[in-house]
Amino acid sequence: MRFINPKVDYAFKKIFGSEQSKDILISFLNAIIYDGEKTIKDLTIVNPFNPGKIISLKETYLDVKAVLIDGSIVIIEMQVARMTAFNKRVAYNLSKAYANQLDKGENYPLLNPAIAVTITDFVLFKNTDDNINKDDYINKFVFQEETKKYKCLEKELRLIFVELPKFKKSLSELKSLTDKWIYFLKEAASFDEIPESLGEIGEIEQALNIANFINMSPEELEIVEN
């Protein structure tokens, strides 16, 4: 049994952004945003990925975008390679998703919160404080006052980063839903079978079935392997 690397743009979009991916995405976002709590009950995937429409990996397969049942917008990106001004691009994409909710003449109260979930296959934040946990692989940012540290508009714009290289847990150490999803992203390409502790999570098992080479068309295999 072989699995495609979910960090590859095409695979990430297929696993998390297809019509069949709603339950997968709900579970994943609950794990990353809400620490495994079942806060998100439903969502709509915007412009869902169509595996039947095969195009080159040179095309843009960056984001999965979803609208939650409360109207909140979530954009999800997997970034493998470090790039110049990456943080600015993340901020730009979040700001654009937030601002584009309004058509000309519409009023600001119509704006819904926006969240950017960004997964990187490189270290983005280097910890210099000895008191910071070296395995601090999820970082969440909101607006707050510089010196007094009280929060402002914390529900409106949120940045969440997952740094895969900082995640050091082995399969036997996985306890939470969050740990299991991050382990899936980091290690799925090395599996020769579905690990029992991951398979017991229905949505992760579904994601692995989508990622299974045996379930892919020859055209998809050519794209992924090239």
Coordinates of C-alpha atoms in Angstrom, one line a residue:
M1 CA 0.0 0.0 0.0
R2 CA 1.4 3.4 -1.0
F3 CA 0.1 6.9 -0.3
I4 CA 0.7 10.2 -2.1
N5 CA 2.4 12.9 -0.1
P6 CA -0.4 15.2 1.2
K7 CA 2.0 18.1 1.3
V8 CA 2.1 18.1 -2.5
D9 CA -0.2 20.8 -3.9
Y10 CA -2.3 18.5 -6.0
A11 CA -2.7 16.0 -3.2
F12 CA -3.5 18.6 -0.5
K13 CA -6.2 20.1 -2.7
K14 CA -7.7 16.7 -3.5
I15 CA -7.7 15.5 0.1
F16 CA -9.0 18.6 1.7
G17 CA -10.8 20.6 -1.1
S18 CA -12.9 18.1 -3.0
E19 CA -16.7 17.7 -2.8
Q20 CA -16.2 14.5 -0.9
S21 CA -13.9 16.2 1.6
K22 CA -16.3 18.1 3.8
D23 CA -16.1 15.8 6.8
I24 CA -12.4 15.6 6.4
L25 CA -12.0 19.3 6.4
I26 CA -14.4 19.8 9.3
S27 CA -12.3 17.3 11.4
F28 CA -9.0 18.9 10.3
L29 CA -10.1 22.5 11.1
N30 CA -11.6 21.5 14.4
A31 CA -8.2 19.9 15.3
I32 CA -6.1 22.8 14.2
I33 CA -8.3 25.8 15.1
Y34 CA -10.2 24.5 18.1
D35 CA -7.8 21.9 19.6
G36 CA -10.1 19.0 18.7
E37 CA -13.3 20.4 20.0
K38 CA -16.3 19.8 17.7
T39 CA -16.9 23.5 17.2
I40 CA -17.4 23.5 13.5
K41 CA -20.5 21.6 12.6
D42 CA -20.8 22.3 8.9
L43 CA -19.1 24.2 6.1
T44 CA -19.2 24.9 2.4
I45 CA -16.0 24.3 0.3
V46 CA -15.6 27.2 -2.1
N47 CA -14.8 26.2 -5.7
P48 CA -14.2 22.6 -4.8
F49 CA -11.4 20.7 -6.5
N50 CA -12.4 18.6 -9.4
P51 CA -10.0 15.6 -9.7
G52 CA -11.5 14.9 -13.2
K53 CA -10.1 18.2 -14.5
I54 CA -6.4 17.3 -14.7
I55 CA -4.0 20.2 -15.2
S56 CA -0.3 20.6 -14.6
L57 CA 1.2 21.1 -11.1
K58 CA 2.6 24.3 -12.6
E59 CA -0.9 25.7 -12.2
T60 CA -1.9 27.2 -8.8
Y61 CA -3.0 24.6 -6.3
L62 CA -2.4 26.6 -3.2
D63 CA -5.5 27.1 -1.1
V64 CA -8.6 25.4 0.1
K65 CA -11.2 27.9 1.0
A66 CA -14.3 27.2 3.1
V67 CA -17.2 29.2 4.6
L68 CA -18.3 27.9 8.0
I69 CA -22.0 27.7 9.0
D70 CA -21.7 31.0 10.9
G71 CA -20.3 32.8 7.9
S72 CA -16.7 32.8 8.9
I73 CA -14.2 32.4 6.1
V74 CA -11.2 30.0 6.4
I75 CA -8.4 29.8 3.9
I76 CA -6.0 26.9 4.2
E77 CA -2.6 26.7 2.5
M78 CA 0.2 24.1 2.5
Q79 CA 3.6 25.6 1.7
V80 CA 6.5 23.3 1.2
A81 CA 9.3 25.6 0.1
R82 CA 10.4 28.8 1.8
M83 CA 9.7 31.9 -0.3
T84 CA 10.5 35.6 -0.1
A85 CA 8.0 37.7 1.9
F86 CA 6.0 34.6 2.7
N87 CA 4.5 36.2 5.8
K88 CA 3.4 39.2 3.8
R89 CA 1.7 36.9 1.3
V90 CA -0.2 35.2 4.1
A91 CA -1.3 38.5 5.5
Y92 CA -2.3 39.7 2.1
N93 CA -4.4 36.6 1.3
L94 CA -6.2 36.9 4.6
S95 CA -6.9 40.6 4.2
K96 CA -8.2 40.0 0.7
A97 CA -10.5 37.2 1.8
Y98 CA -11.9 39.5 4.5
A99 CA -12.3 42.6 2.3
N100 CA -13.7 40.7 -0.7
Q101 CA -16.8 39.8 1.3
L102 CA -18.3 43.2 0.5
D103 CA -19.6 44.4 -2.8
K104 CA -19.6 48.1 -3.6
G105 CA -22.0 50.0 -1.4
E106 CA -22.4 47.2 1.2
N107 CA -21.9 48.0 4.9
Y108 CA -19.2 46.9 7.2
P109 CA -21.5 45.0 9.6
L110 CA -21.9 42.4 6.9
L111 CA -18.3 41.4 7.3
N112 CA -17.7 37.9 8.8
P113 CA -14.5 36.8 10.6
A114 CA -11.7 35.4 8.5
I115 CA -9.1 32.8 9.5
A116 CA -5.9 31.8 7.6
V117 CA -4.6 28.4 8.4
T118 CA -1.0 28.0 7.0
I119 CA 0.9 24.7 7.2
T120 CA 4.7 25.0 6.4
D121 CA 7.2 22.3 5.8
F122 CA 9.9 24.5 7.1
V123 CA 10.5 26.4 10.4
L124 CA 8.9 29.8 10.2
F125 CA 9.4 31.1 13.8
K126 CA 12.7 30.5 15.5
N127 CA 12.2 30.4 19.2
T128 CA 14.9 32.5 21.1
D129 CA 13.2 32.5 24.5
D130 CA 14.3 29.5 26.6
N131 CA 10.9 29.5 28.3
I132 CA 9.2 28.7 25.0
N133 CA 8.4 25.1 24.3
K134 CA 10.7 23.9 21.6
D135 CA 7.9 21.7 20.2
D136 CA 5.6 24.7 19.9
Y137 CA 4.5 23.7 16.4
I138 CA 1.1 25.6 16.3
N139 CA 1.1 29.4 16.7
K140 CA -2.0 31.5 16.7
F141 CA -2.1 35.3 16.2
V142 CA -4.7 37.9 16.7
F143 CA -4.6 41.7 17.1
Q144 CA -3.6 42.9 20.5
E145 CA -2.4 46.2 22.0
E146 CA 1.4 46.5 22.0
T147 CA 2.2 47.2 25.6
K148 CA -1.0 46.4 27.6
K149 CA -1.5 43.2 25.5
Y150 CA -5.3 43.3 25.6
K151 CA -6.9 41.9 22.4
C152 CA -8.7 43.9 19.8
L153 CA -10.9 42.4 17.0
E154 CA -9.6 39.0 18.0
K155 CA -12.6 37.4 16.4
E156 CA -12.3 39.2 13.1
L157 CA -8.8 38.3 11.7
R158 CA -6.8 35.3 12.9
L159 CA -3.5 33.8 11.6
I160 CA -2.8 30.2 12.5
F161 CA 0.6 28.6 11.6
V162 CA 1.5 24.9 11.8
E163 CA 5.2 24.2 11.4
L164 CA 5.7 20.5 10.5
P165 CA 9.4 20.3 11.3
K166 CA 8.8 21.2 14.9
F167 CA 6.4 18.2 15.3
K168 CA 8.6 15.4 16.8
K169 CA 6.1 12.9 18.1
S170 CA 6.2 9.3 17.1
L171 CA 3.2 7.2 16.2
S172 CA 3.0 5.7 19.6
E173 CA 3.0 9.2 21.2
L174 CA -0.1 10.4 19.4
K175 CA -2.9 11.2 21.7
S176 CA -5.0 14.1 20.4
L177 CA -6.9 14.6 17.2
T178 CA -4.5 17.5 16.5
D179 CA -1.5 15.3 16.8
K180 CA -2.9 12.7 14.5
W181 CA -3.8 15.1 11.8
I182 CA -0.3 16.7 11.9
Y183 CA 1.3 13.3 11.9
F184 CA -0.8 12.4 8.8
L185 CA 0.4 15.5 6.9
K186 CA 4.0 14.9 7.9
E187 CA 4.3 11.1 7.5
A188 CA 1.6 9.7 5.3
A189 CA 3.9 9.3 2.3
S190 CA 6.0 6.9 4.3
F191 CA 3.1 4.6 5.3
D192 CA 2.8 1.1 3.8
E193 CA -0.5 0.6 5.6
I194 CA -3.0 2.6 7.5
P195 CA -1.8 2.9 11.2
E196 CA -4.4 1.6 13.6
S197 CA -4.3 4.8 15.7
L198 CA -5.0 6.9 12.7
G199 CA -7.5 4.5 11.1
E200 CA -9.7 4.8 14.2
I201 CA -10.4 8.4 13.2
G202 CA -12.9 8.0 10.4
E203 CA -12.0 11.2 8.6
I204 CA -8.3 10.4 8.7
E205 CA -9.0 7.0 7.3
Q206 CA -11.1 8.6 4.6
A207 CA -8.2 11.0 3.8
L208 CA -5.8 8.1 3.5
N209 CA -8.1 6.2 1.2
I210 CA -8.2 9.3 -1.0
A211 CA -4.4 9.4 -0.8
N212 CA -4.0 5.7 -1.7
F213 CA -2.2 5.3 -5.0
I214 CA -4.5 2.5 -5.9
N215 CA -7.5 4.9 -6.0
M216 CA -5.9 7.3 -8.4
S217 CA -6.3 7.5 -12.1
P218 CA -3.2 7.1 -14.4
E219 CA -3.4 10.8 -15.2
E220 CA -3.3 11.7 -11.5
L221 CA -0.4 9.4 -10.9
E222 CA 1.6 11.0 -13.7
I223 CA 1.0 14.4 -12.2
V224 CA 1.9 13.4 -8.7
E225 CA 5.0 11.4 -9.6
N226 CA 6.4 14.0 -11.9

